[in-house]
Amino acid sequence: MKRTHDDLFSPALEGLNPAQRLAAGQSGGPVLVIAGAGSGKTRTLVHRVAYLVERGVDPGRILLLTFTRKAAQEMLSRARDLNPDCARVEGGTFHSLCYRLLRAHASRLGLNRQFTVIDRGDCEQLIRGVINEQKLKTKGDRQFPRARTINDIISKSRNQELPLEDALEQWAGHLLGYLDEISKAAQGFAAAKRAQSLVDYDDLLFLAEELLREHNDLRQRFSKHWQHLLVDEYQDTNAVQARLLKLLASEHDNLMVVGDDAQSIYRFRGARVENIFEFPEDYPGAKVIKLEQNYRSTQAILDLSNEVIAQAWHRYDKKLFTKRLGGNRPVLRRPRDDRGQARLVSERIGELVKAGNKPEDIAVLFRASRDSYELELELTSSRVPFVKVGGFRFLEAAHIKDALSHLRVIANPNDFLSWQRLLMLLPGVGPKKAQTAISHLVQADSPELYLGRLASAPGLGGAASQRLAELMSELSDPSATPLTLVEAVIEYYEPICREAHEDYPRRLRDLEELPGLARGFSTLSEFMAEVVLEPPNAYAAETQGGRITLSTVHSAKGLEWDHVFILWATDGRLPPQMALMDPESLEEERRLMYVACTRAAGELTILAPMESYQRGRGVVSNELSRFLAELPTGLMESPRENIFEVPQPQAAAPQSRGSMRQDRPFPVGSLVEHNTFGQGRVMGYQGGKKILVHFERHGLKILLLEFANLNKA
């Protein structure tokens, strides 16, 4: 693209490398930025926002979409530092954008404007109710899928846009016998959401798409309003998000998406890596710009990472490079088993900390949560403090859901899920009494009158019920701020929490987070939606200072540490066994390995135990992960492991030289060759007929000397 004199001296483009400068300084039109790991994509987006504003684009006409509110806030804050006028740029997540569109125009879809956004736990509770109401589960059927499993299948079906049967076959084929029951549960689930004005995460996207697709005036209005669209992490978008962008950019095509096909690892959530490959086809004339200069890792780590992803069958060609030349090569360790792996990692962590490295600069990554159990025991016994990342969501905690249920029925009186939850907090009130009380409430002429019937509901007498009625009356004050309402709920709920939970001090500390969150909102509906759409992490502080991090690779994406360990780099673990039968899954696992490697800034250690125990098979040999086994030599250091204790020779009766050659033809510790197992080291003998050999790629084998056909290496 031809540059003007003004472009070359644009303050908004200062400090960028040539590729970043090219991307940030585009005048308009569709642009795909392939941003390699650690290549400064956030910096590029920030300067892009500042550049557009500098060139006269109205800041209110720029929309930045990310996958977390925190990321959007961070980018816009940095853009404001470059140019104060960027304060009016709009930013947020796909889900928050869709929420805003639906809240403003819900009536166009026949949706109540007071709809409630529900999370995964609420979905499961609704499905559980449908199963019970329709008697889908026969008594004593222990194989019937749980509500969580059914919800996952429904969500995968929608995100992948597959028929329910196809999704079931792909993700849970063993449950195909329950297809009819799961289909009825899905239909009942959808009906229950409509009846109660409930919207889940998937609904937000699909309903917003329907709104823009079916109402041309709204599509034109919003597309003309947001003249420039910027999208982060495009490789993580699903099909409906790609279509939403197409609708929003329909009047101008000023769409810049930034992402890395090599880091698309969320297929299980519906992410569609094809979106990033199809972008040039969807937007003819689109410019493709690659960011390949890495600002995180040493070149030795990048050399390994580049080769890992170079084997991918579908990719954008790029080669990460850095000015951080040199550095130690990544290390491949082959301990005997899980316990040896844990011991090696624990010992190395001890060495790093003793040498002055901060624990928070060290991370251990793994494919699945179970892969770190042995290490957790080792670290605990060694008194090494650690935090395990992944899985916990603030809003899914029972005490948080209990407190917020009181506010949710104020925002949406039709939210019977929350009515049931808050009523069951009363002493002596179970599901049946709660349902009876709810039946009494819905006899009112309109949902707004439900609160007035609460005090007279059958089965809710007593002082506790009176306190609840008083609270709900206080919460219904239209002039009260979200902060005031939250504080009132906490004051009411605190004694209930103390009575219900032994660990109430920790739970009360969690509740103290809510007022701070509520302060930034002017209306209750905005606060309730934002908490569900972007749940805060209650334990974020625990990941900072004085602790090493244990994390799944999925949870580690976007983060970095000076020292990184990768556990279980073996076929069957990374990649897992199931992926070996599905080419697309196998490709995603390769990308997962790439993401794991590129988290390391200075030191990368990969561990691949030689053996593992499998139920029903006993001790089995592990093959090195195919993603590493296929690499050129010289990329990794592979120190020889002292896997076994070599027994000291014991005094024995003198034997003739011929006898020694016949009974023990190979000295303990010597190298031998086997036709099938390759090269190995002699570890010892059992009696005079068996030899113990540890082979480099097949682990320990006990062979009959007579038939082993071993030769000196």
XYZ file of C-alpha atoms in Angstrom:
713
model
C 0.000 0.000 0.000
C 1.364 3.438 -0.930
C 2.220 5.599 2.073
C 1.849 9.384 2.240
C 4.338 11.706 3.919
C 1.836 12.273 6.760
C 1.492 8.535 7.385
C 5.222 8.129 7.875
C 5.218 10.693 10.673
C 1.905 9.767 12.303
C 2.248 9.995 16.117
C -0.196 7.088 16.434
C 2.179 4.805 14.532
C 5.326 5.645 16.474
C 7.118 2.754 18.139
C 5.687 0.052 15.874
C 7.723 -2.362 13.800
C 7.140 -2.285 10.015
C 4.476 -5.038 9.966
C 2.604 -3.561 12.938
C 2.806 -0.127 11.341
C 1.404 -1.468 8.084
C -1.547 -3.067 9.887
C -2.345 -0.159 12.209
C -2.073 2.406 9.408
C -4.585 0.903 6.972
C -7.073 3.437 5.640
C -10.027 1.055 5.601
C -11.582 -1.953 3.927
C -11.319 -5.577 5.061
C -8.011 -6.489 6.715
C -6.873 -9.807 8.194
C -3.911 -9.566 10.564
C -2.247 -12.924 11.246
C -0.590 -12.234 14.599
C 1.865 -14.892 15.704
C 2.275 -15.687 19.396
C 3.889 -12.823 21.297
C 3.970 -10.579 18.228
C 2.292 -7.548 19.814
C -1.248 -7.875 18.459
C -2.702 -5.892 21.374
C -0.249 -3.069 20.717
C -1.207 -3.126 17.043
C -4.940 -2.867 17.807
C -4.370 -0.077 20.324
C -2.380 1.976 17.810
C -4.950 1.176 15.127
C -7.688 2.764 17.263
C -5.514 5.824 17.917
C -4.622 6.100 14.219
C -8.275 6.102 13.120
C -9.132 8.825 15.629
C -6.037 10.799 14.619
C -7.196 10.625 10.981
C -10.564 12.172 11.864
C -12.830 9.162 12.395
C -15.459 9.962 15.047
C -14.416 7.858 18.113
C -18.060 6.983 18.761
C -18.192 5.322 15.348
C -15.451 2.786 16.182
C -16.342 -0.565 17.756
C -13.734 -2.902 19.273
C -14.876 -6.476 19.969
C -12.893 -8.866 22.181
C -13.609 -12.062 24.104
C -13.330 -10.545 27.593
C -14.412 -7.213 28.972
C -11.038 -6.901 30.704
C -9.206 -7.127 27.367
C -11.423 -4.444 25.834
C -10.955 -2.118 28.805
C -7.186 -2.603 28.758
C -6.923 -1.842 25.033
C -9.127 1.242 25.210
C -7.255 2.508 28.270
C -3.970 2.244 26.368
C -5.566 3.947 23.350
C -6.634 6.851 25.599
C -3.024 7.198 26.726
C -2.080 7.730 23.081
C -4.995 10.048 22.336
C -7.537 11.277 24.948
C -10.222 11.433 22.249
C -10.222 7.599 22.211
C -12.270 7.727 25.430
C -15.447 7.663 23.312
C -14.511 4.512 21.379
C -16.933 1.681 22.115
C -15.630 -1.734 23.166
C -16.815 -4.977 24.697
C -17.496 -8.637 24.076
C -19.684 -10.214 21.409
C -22.148 -11.271 24.090
C -22.363 -7.835 25.698
C -22.954 -6.237 22.293
C -25.729 -8.712 21.525
C -27.246 -8.091 24.945
C -27.394 -4.347 24.240
C -29.014 -4.881 20.837
C -31.611 -7.249 22.245
C -32.380 -5.136 25.306
C -33.134 -2.175 23.039
C -35.130 -4.082 20.415
C -36.433 -7.232 22.116
C -40.004 -6.486 21.055
C -39.021 -6.956 17.400
C -38.501 -10.653 18.226
C -41.468 -11.005 20.576
C -39.069 -11.094 23.527
C -39.752 -9.458 26.885
C -37.360 -6.517 27.412
C -36.910 -7.693 31.014
C -35.362 -10.986 29.931
C -32.779 -12.557 32.247
C -29.442 -13.888 31.019
C -28.833 -17.308 32.563
C -25.583 -19.192 33.054
C -24.680 -22.861 32.676
C -25.888 -23.798 36.144
C -29.297 -22.229 35.498
C -29.572 -24.100 32.188
C -28.870 -27.373 33.953
C -31.501 -26.637 36.573
C -34.083 -25.881 33.891
C -33.261 -29.105 32.041
C -33.488 -31.047 35.301
C -36.970 -29.610 35.812
C -38.015 -30.584 32.280
C -36.779 -34.156 32.814
C -38.792 -34.470 36.019
C -41.903 -32.762 34.658
C -42.018 -34.896 31.506
C -40.901 -38.041 33.357
C -38.181 -38.658 30.779
C -36.104 -40.704 33.191
C -37.445 -44.043 34.334
C -36.934 -44.950 37.957
C -33.727 -46.849 38.583
C -32.116 -45.936 35.239
C -28.570 -45.120 36.343
C -27.319 -44.683 32.781
C -29.615 -41.737 32.023
C -27.471 -38.710 31.113
C -27.120 -35.961 33.689
C -28.566 -32.497 33.096
C -25.041 -31.125 32.666
C -24.315 -33.618 29.882
C -27.584 -32.849 28.106
C -26.917 -29.117 28.342
C -23.437 -29.593 26.898
C -24.840 -31.586 23.968
C -27.519 -28.966 23.287
C -24.943 -26.173 23.388
C -22.517 -28.037 21.108
C -25.352 -28.747 18.690
C -26.180 -25.039 18.492
C -22.607 -23.746 18.379
C -21.536 -26.245 15.733
C -24.924 -25.788 14.039
C -25.409 -29.535 13.802
C -28.593 -31.587 14.205
C -28.868 -32.842 17.772
C -28.370 -36.438 16.616
C -25.119 -35.551 14.820
C -23.809 -33.654 17.840
C -24.707 -36.569 20.091
C -22.957 -39.032 17.793
C -19.833 -36.849 17.632
C -19.515 -35.871 21.287
C -21.307 -38.608 23.240
C -21.996 -41.557 20.952
C -22.586 -43.868 23.913
C -25.790 -41.916 24.662
C -27.424 -42.344 21.230
C -29.903 -44.719 22.806
C -31.345 -41.723 24.659
C -31.776 -39.566 21.553
C -35.580 -39.293 21.915
C -35.365 -38.316 25.584
C -32.595 -35.777 24.946
C -34.576 -34.282 22.032
C -37.634 -33.871 24.254
C -35.477 -32.337 26.971
C -34.068 -29.860 24.416
C -37.556 -28.899 23.237
C -38.796 -28.511 26.797
C -35.722 -26.481 27.690
C -36.367 -24.037 24.830
C -40.056 -23.738 25.796
C -39.225 -23.094 29.465
C -36.809 -20.307 28.498
C -39.446 -18.626 26.360
C -42.091 -18.893 29.073
C -39.835 -17.357 31.712
C -38.114 -14.745 29.510
C -34.750 -16.412 29.986
C -31.868 -16.149 27.512
C -28.680 -18.236 27.648
C -25.292 -17.388 26.152
C -26.021 -19.130 22.858
C -29.401 -17.385 22.551
C -27.737 -13.969 22.787
C -25.752 -14.574 19.611
C -28.447 -16.261 17.562
C -31.202 -13.824 18.572
C -29.000 -10.832 17.752
C -28.256 -12.334 14.353
C -31.961 -12.872 13.762
C -32.649 -9.275 14.775
C -30.197 -7.857 12.236
C -30.985 -10.364 9.496
C -34.772 -10.018 9.650
C -34.912 -6.252 10.241
C -33.073 -4.482 7.462
C -33.576 -1.029 8.975
C -31.707 -2.051 12.135
C -28.913 -3.707 10.158
C -28.386 -0.551 8.095
C -28.636 1.688 11.136
C -26.003 -0.120 13.195
C -23.696 -0.783 10.254
C -23.720 2.915 9.334
C -23.235 3.899 12.967
C -20.104 1.769 13.526
C -17.992 2.810 10.570
C -14.946 0.781 11.673
C -15.025 -2.636 13.320
C -11.974 -4.136 15.042
C -12.047 -7.741 16.264
C -9.514 -9.501 18.493
C -8.894 -13.283 18.643
C -10.768 -13.922 15.405
C -9.599 -17.550 15.352
C -11.860 -18.163 18.366
C -15.084 -16.984 16.723
C -17.815 -19.412 15.767
C -20.021 -19.404 12.679
C -22.743 -17.127 14.068
C -20.191 -14.551 15.259
C -18.680 -14.444 11.772
C -22.155 -13.866 10.316
C -22.852 -11.119 12.862
C -19.716 -9.289 11.738
C -20.807 -9.645 8.123
C -24.119 -7.978 8.987
C -22.490 -5.200 11.009
C -19.968 -4.455 8.237
C -22.482 -4.741 5.412
C -22.558 -0.996 4.626
C -18.804 -0.392 4.450
C -16.605 -3.524 4.898
C -14.266 -1.550 7.189
C -13.495 -4.652 9.215
C -10.104 -5.517 10.692
C -9.835 -8.914 12.369
C -6.738 -9.998 14.261
C -5.964 -13.604 15.128
C -3.666 -16.594 14.764
C -4.826 -19.812 13.145
C -2.025 -21.595 15.026
C -3.698 -20.704 18.338
C -7.235 -21.864 17.581
C -7.805 -24.321 20.455
C -11.443 -23.856 21.461
C -13.291 -26.112 19.031
C -15.063 -27.745 21.969
C -16.691 -24.347 22.639
C -17.766 -23.947 19.039
C -14.754 -21.978 17.764
C -14.348 -22.436 14.040
C -10.777 -22.137 12.762
C -12.174 -22.084 9.214
C -13.386 -18.506 9.838
C -9.864 -17.154 9.684
C -9.027 -19.169 6.555
C -12.235 -18.129 4.793
C -11.942 -14.402 5.578
C -10.242 -13.511 2.251
C -13.035 -15.370 0.415
C -15.806 -13.730 2.447
C -14.291 -10.275 1.876
C -12.840 -10.108 -1.655
C -9.855 -7.799 -1.864
C -9.038 -8.224 1.802
C -5.451 -7.411 2.772
C -3.576 -10.107 4.722
C -0.764 -8.831 6.964
C 1.457 -11.085 9.080
C 3.043 -10.154 12.406
C 6.017 -12.478 12.854
C 8.415 -10.633 15.152
C 8.096 -12.140 18.629
C 8.704 -10.055 21.761
C 8.394 -12.855 24.317
C 10.575 -15.902 23.726
C 14.171 -16.678 22.874
C 14.946 -17.784 19.322
C 15.711 -21.317 20.555
C 12.143 -21.652 21.868
C 10.718 -20.128 18.686
C 12.704 -22.541 16.499
C 10.999 -25.453 18.241
C 7.567 -23.787 18.133
C 7.907 -22.965 14.432
C 8.703 -26.586 13.605
C 5.798 -27.907 15.691
C 3.260 -25.853 13.756
C 5.034 -26.271 10.390
C 3.692 -29.844 10.304
C 0.057 -28.602 10.327
C -1.785 -29.488 7.134
C -3.810 -26.231 6.950
C -2.121 -23.038 8.081
C -0.962 -19.550 7.164
C 2.780 -19.787 6.533
C 4.713 -17.684 9.013
C 7.959 -17.978 10.913
C 8.361 -16.310 14.270
C 11.638 -14.539 14.887
C 13.059 -12.405 17.670
C 15.985 -10.186 18.531
C 16.506 -12.357 21.641
C 19.064 -14.564 19.952
C 20.712 -17.442 21.752
C 19.225 -18.820 24.926
C 19.208 -22.430 26.014
C 17.522 -24.958 23.788
C 14.265 -26.455 25.124
C 14.908 -29.570 27.206
C 13.150 -32.906 26.704
C 13.134 -35.108 29.812
C 12.094 -38.765 29.711
C 11.531 -39.841 33.319
C 10.445 -43.376 34.057
C 6.880 -42.593 35.123
C 4.468 -40.038 36.598
C 6.257 -40.052 39.935
C 9.633 -39.475 38.305
C 8.121 -36.644 36.269
C 6.775 -34.985 39.392
C 10.112 -35.346 41.154
C 12.074 -33.841 38.233
C 9.751 -30.840 38.010
C 9.731 -30.281 41.765
C 13.529 -30.464 41.956
C 14.004 -28.049 39.046
C 11.505 -25.603 40.544
C 13.485 -25.739 43.786
C 16.674 -24.941 41.871
C 15.062 -22.024 40.066
C 13.685 -20.473 43.253
C 16.995 -20.989 45.056
C 18.711 -19.168 42.193
C 16.496 -16.125 42.796
C 13.636 -16.679 40.328
C 10.194 -15.615 41.528
C 7.649 -18.467 41.910
C 5.075 -16.453 39.963
C 7.423 -16.531 36.951
C 7.181 -20.351 36.807
C 4.324 -22.369 35.290
C 3.541 -26.041 34.736
C 1.159 -26.729 31.839
C -0.808 -29.865 30.984
C -3.563 -31.087 28.675
C -6.098 -32.187 31.296
C -6.549 -31.396 34.980
C -5.849 -34.996 36.014
C -2.358 -34.785 34.493
C -1.048 -32.758 37.436
C -2.310 -34.824 40.397
C 1.011 -36.546 41.117
C 2.862 -33.240 40.845
C 0.418 -31.590 43.242
C 1.215 -34.250 45.841
C 4.955 -33.798 45.284
C 4.760 -30.012 45.581
C 2.596 -30.230 48.682
C 4.999 -32.624 50.395
C 7.896 -30.340 49.409
C 5.985 -27.332 50.765
C 6.103 -25.537 47.440
C 3.145 -23.102 47.245
C 1.143 -23.275 44.021
C -2.185 -22.242 42.538
C -4.101 -24.343 40.040
C -5.825 -22.315 37.349
C -8.971 -23.165 35.423
C -12.513 -24.297 35.953
C -13.841 -22.057 38.726
C -16.334 -19.359 37.852
C -17.344 -16.817 40.456
C -21.010 -16.802 39.536
C -21.322 -20.599 39.712
C -20.631 -20.633 43.467
C -23.804 -21.476 45.403
C -23.580 -18.517 47.800
C -23.193 -15.995 44.943
C -26.159 -17.484 43.076
C -28.198 -17.428 46.310
C -27.577 -13.722 46.865
C -28.085 -12.660 43.266
C -31.333 -14.641 42.908
C -33.091 -11.944 44.988
C -32.007 -9.272 42.519
C -32.776 -11.372 39.480
C -36.490 -11.638 40.311
C -36.592 -7.859 40.714
C -35.093 -7.441 37.249
C -37.328 -10.171 35.792
C -40.335 -11.289 37.922
C -40.879 -14.210 35.513
C -37.544 -15.773 36.514
C -39.028 -18.762 38.360
C -35.619 -20.416 38.634
C -34.493 -17.610 40.918
C -37.819 -17.552 42.781
C -37.381 -21.213 43.619
C -33.790 -20.701 44.734
C -34.489 -17.817 47.082
C -37.613 -19.412 48.554
C -35.730 -22.618 49.347
C -33.354 -20.603 51.526
C -36.209 -20.223 54.008
C -36.274 -22.763 56.865
C -38.548 -25.718 56.147
C -39.120 -24.807 52.486
C -38.200 -27.458 49.939
C -38.955 -27.810 46.215
C -42.651 -28.662 46.690
C -43.422 -25.767 49.037
C -41.476 -23.424 46.795
C -43.506 -24.542 43.753
C -46.744 -24.057 45.688
C -45.705 -20.533 46.628
C -44.730 -19.741 43.032
C -48.115 -21.010 41.820
C -49.701 -18.532 44.237
C -47.551 -15.677 42.891
C -48.416 -16.284 39.234
C -52.127 -15.915 39.984
C -51.526 -12.164 40.047
C -52.749 -10.174 37.062
C -49.204 -9.293 35.996
C -45.619 -10.217 36.967
C -45.149 -6.767 38.510
C -47.692 -7.747 41.189
C -45.914 -10.973 42.228
C -44.082 -9.269 45.094
C -47.331 -8.086 46.618
C -48.578 -11.674 46.957
C -45.399 -12.962 48.578
C -46.480 -12.328 52.186
C -49.710 -14.307 51.675
C -48.142 -17.284 49.899
C -49.127 -20.640 51.488
C -46.450 -22.426 53.504
C -44.275 -19.333 53.953
C -45.335 -18.116 57.362
C -43.009 -17.138 60.195
C -40.412 -14.506 60.923
C -38.040 -15.630 58.149
C -40.744 -15.245 55.521
C -41.623 -11.832 56.889
C -37.981 -10.726 56.609
C -37.928 -11.963 53.000
C -41.099 -10.010 52.170
C -39.579 -6.872 53.713
C -36.373 -7.336 51.719
C -38.204 -7.793 48.430
C -40.269 -4.673 49.131
C -37.037 -2.742 49.760
C -35.469 -4.104 46.574
C -38.448 -3.029 44.467
C -37.688 0.677 45.057
C -37.165 2.013 41.490
C -34.953 4.862 42.731
C -32.442 2.577 44.484
C -29.004 2.153 42.902
C -27.523 -1.303 42.201
C -25.003 -0.660 44.994
C -27.772 -0.015 47.530
C -29.673 -3.112 46.424
C -26.593 -5.347 46.632
C -25.776 -4.141 50.144
C -29.354 -4.825 51.258
C -29.213 -8.374 49.888
C -25.877 -9.108 51.574
C -27.173 -7.838 54.913
C -30.190 -10.164 54.577
C -28.225 -13.157 53.288
C -25.273 -13.053 55.707
C -26.992 -14.920 58.596
C -28.373 -17.491 56.122
C -24.856 -18.056 54.745
C -23.414 -18.480 58.249
C -26.038 -21.086 59.050
C -25.759 -23.026 55.777
C -22.004 -23.229 55.194
C -19.175 -24.319 57.466
C -16.699 -22.268 55.434
C -18.851 -19.147 55.632
C -15.878 -16.759 56.278
C -14.518 -17.468 52.786
C -17.957 -17.203 51.225
C -18.674 -13.909 52.979
C -15.401 -12.546 51.617
C -16.621 -13.503 48.134
C -19.869 -11.626 48.736
C -17.892 -8.522 49.642
C -16.768 -8.392 45.999
C -20.317 -7.667 44.811
C -20.726 -4.053 46.064
C -17.521 -3.027 44.324
C -18.805 -4.544 41.090
C -22.221 -2.891 41.434
C -20.800 0.611 41.933
C -20.077 1.085 38.234
C -23.669 0.573 37.065
C -26.647 2.915 37.031
C -29.394 0.303 36.545
C -29.990 -3.116 38.054
C -30.596 -4.800 34.689
C -27.212 -3.612 33.366
C -25.433 -4.857 36.482
C -27.143 -8.260 36.439
C -26.414 -8.786 32.754
C -22.765 -7.770 33.020
C -22.061 -10.042 35.993
C -23.439 -13.016 34.077
C -21.825 -12.093 30.753
C -18.388 -11.456 32.268
C -18.149 -13.263 35.634
C -15.254 -11.983 37.746
C -12.674 -14.405 39.100
C -13.030 -14.381 42.860
C -9.618 -15.909 43.408
C -7.547 -13.923 40.910
C -5.441 -12.516 43.749
C -4.297 -16.004 44.672
C -2.440 -16.360 41.365
C -0.186 -13.432 42.190
C 2.932 -13.499 44.268
C 4.770 -16.326 45.940
C 3.193 -19.234 44.052
C 3.972 -21.192 40.945
C 1.122 -21.720 38.494
C -0.327 -25.081 37.487
C -2.619 -24.648 34.505
C -4.273 -26.432 31.634
C -2.947 -25.209 28.297
C -6.401 -23.873 27.430
C -6.400 -21.659 30.534
C -2.824 -20.513 29.844
C -3.540 -19.070 26.396
C -2.612 -15.404 26.256
C -0.284 -15.669 29.282
C 3.466 -16.039 29.588
C 6.090 -17.081 32.125
C 9.886 -17.037 32.186
C 10.065 -20.761 32.970
C 7.530 -23.253 31.612
C 7.190 -27.025 32.073
C 4.896 -29.114 29.850
C 3.767 -32.430 31.371
C 2.846 -35.695 29.661
C 4.059 -34.911 26.125
C 3.186 -38.457 25.047
C 0.810 -39.981 22.527
C -2.387 -40.710 24.409
C -2.063 -37.615 26.593
C -0.940 -34.797 24.272
C -2.513 -35.623 21.878
C -5.148 -37.612 23.825
C -6.196 -41.030 22.597
C -9.575 -39.895 21.240
C -7.949 -37.261 19.010
C -5.890 -39.900 17.203
C -9.050 -41.048 15.398
C -10.174 -37.588 14.218
C -7.917 -35.562 11.853
C -9.493 -32.217 12.833
C -9.101 -32.947 16.532
C -5.517 -34.034 15.962
C -4.757 -30.747 14.200
C -6.205 -28.810 17.132
C -4.043 -30.806 19.534
C -1.006 -29.805 17.468
C -2.044 -26.180 17.886
C -2.412 -26.832 21.608
C 1.205 -28.020 21.763
C 2.242 -24.880 19.893
C 0.373 -22.671 22.358
C 2.016 -24.483 25.286
C 5.525 -24.013 23.857
C 5.016 -20.335 23.072
C 4.052 -19.502 26.674
C 7.733 -19.789 27.634
C 9.906 -16.695 27.561
C 13.307 -17.993 28.637
C 13.285 -21.673 29.574
C 11.114 -24.514 28.274
C 11.186 -28.035 29.696
C 9.044 -30.771 28.158
C 8.459 -34.027 30.021
C 7.365 -37.330 28.506
C 7.280 -40.254 30.973
C 8.437 -43.560 29.482
C 5.780 -45.620 31.250
C 2.336 -45.246 32.763
C -0.162 -47.457 34.508
C -3.420 -48.160 32.725
C -6.281 -49.921 34.389
C -6.759 -53.371 32.907
C -3.392 -53.278 31.112
C -0.968 -52.586 33.918
C 2.304 -50.784 33.157
C 2.547 -49.797 29.491
C 5.201 -47.990 27.472
C 4.537 -44.456 26.238
C 5.492 -43.127 22.848
C 6.833 -39.591 22.667
C 4.166 -37.188 21.392
C 4.091 -37.362 17.618
C 4.256 -33.569 17.530
C 7.791 -33.827 18.939
C 8.899 -37.171 17.518
C 8.561 -35.869 13.944
C 10.782 -32.807 14.515
C 14.283 -32.348 13.081
C 17.093 -33.247 15.453
C 18.974 -30.573 17.343
C 16.021 -28.479 18.473
C 15.981 -29.916 22.013
C 18.452 -31.020 24.630
C 17.785 -34.588 25.797
C 19.868 -35.390 28.891
C 20.291 -39.054 29.747
C 18.039 -39.978 32.645
C 19.142 -42.082 35.602
C 15.878 -43.924 35.505
C 16.795 -47.065 37.392
C 19.072 -47.871 40.255
C 21.719 -50.234 38.859
C 22.237 -52.917 41.515
C 25.710 -53.305 42.895
C 27.298 -56.663 42.008
C 26.984 -59.166 44.828
C 29.536 -61.751 45.813
C 28.899 -64.975 43.944
C 30.528 -68.299 43.397
C 33.345 -68.169 40.833
C 32.187 -68.971 37.326
C 34.111 -69.855 34.242
C 34.354 -67.226 31.525
C 32.208 -69.392 29.283
C 29.477 -69.636 31.906
C 29.459 -65.857 32.368
C 29.138 -65.311 28.643
C 26.202 -67.726 28.479
C 24.291 -66.474 31.552
C 25.013 -62.743 31.285
C 26.366 -62.017 27.814
C 25.886 -58.202 28.117
C 27.307 -56.171 31.030
C 24.802 -54.195 33.128
C 24.764 -50.632 31.786
C 25.849 -51.530 28.263
C 23.907 -50.628 25.122
C 22.167 -53.273 23.021
C 20.075 -53.407 19.842
C 16.768 -55.265 19.330
C 15.104 -55.859 15.955
C 11.754 -54.479 17.139
C 12.468 -52.203 20.102
C 15.607 -50.576 18.792
C 18.387 -49.386 21.081
C 18.261 -49.932 24.834
C 20.370 -50.136 27.973
C 20.824 -53.327 30.018
C 19.445 -52.744 33.510
C 19.928 -56.182 35.027
C 19.026 -59.883 34.930
C 16.402 -62.139 36.457
C 17.989 -65.452 37.201
C 19.944 -66.880 34.322
C 17.242 -66.790 31.635
C 15.829 -63.234 31.584
C 17.374 -59.852 30.851
C 15.981 -56.417 31.760
C 16.469 -53.797 29.062
C 15.223 -50.227 29.043
C 14.599 -49.176 25.435
C 14.616 -45.486 24.516
C 11.194 -45.515 22.871
C 9.507 -48.510 24.447
C 10.468 -48.411 28.123
C 11.458 -51.373 30.262
C 11.182 -54.851 28.752
C 11.884 -58.245 30.336
C 13.107 -60.592 27.620
C 14.060 -64.256 27.447
C 17.726 -64.321 26.570
C 17.272 -67.420 24.449
C 14.894 -65.674 22.034
C 15.790 -61.984 22.408
C 18.367 -61.954 19.602
C 20.120 -58.967 21.162
C 23.304 -57.494 19.730
C 25.740 -54.982 21.091
C 24.837 -51.467 19.994
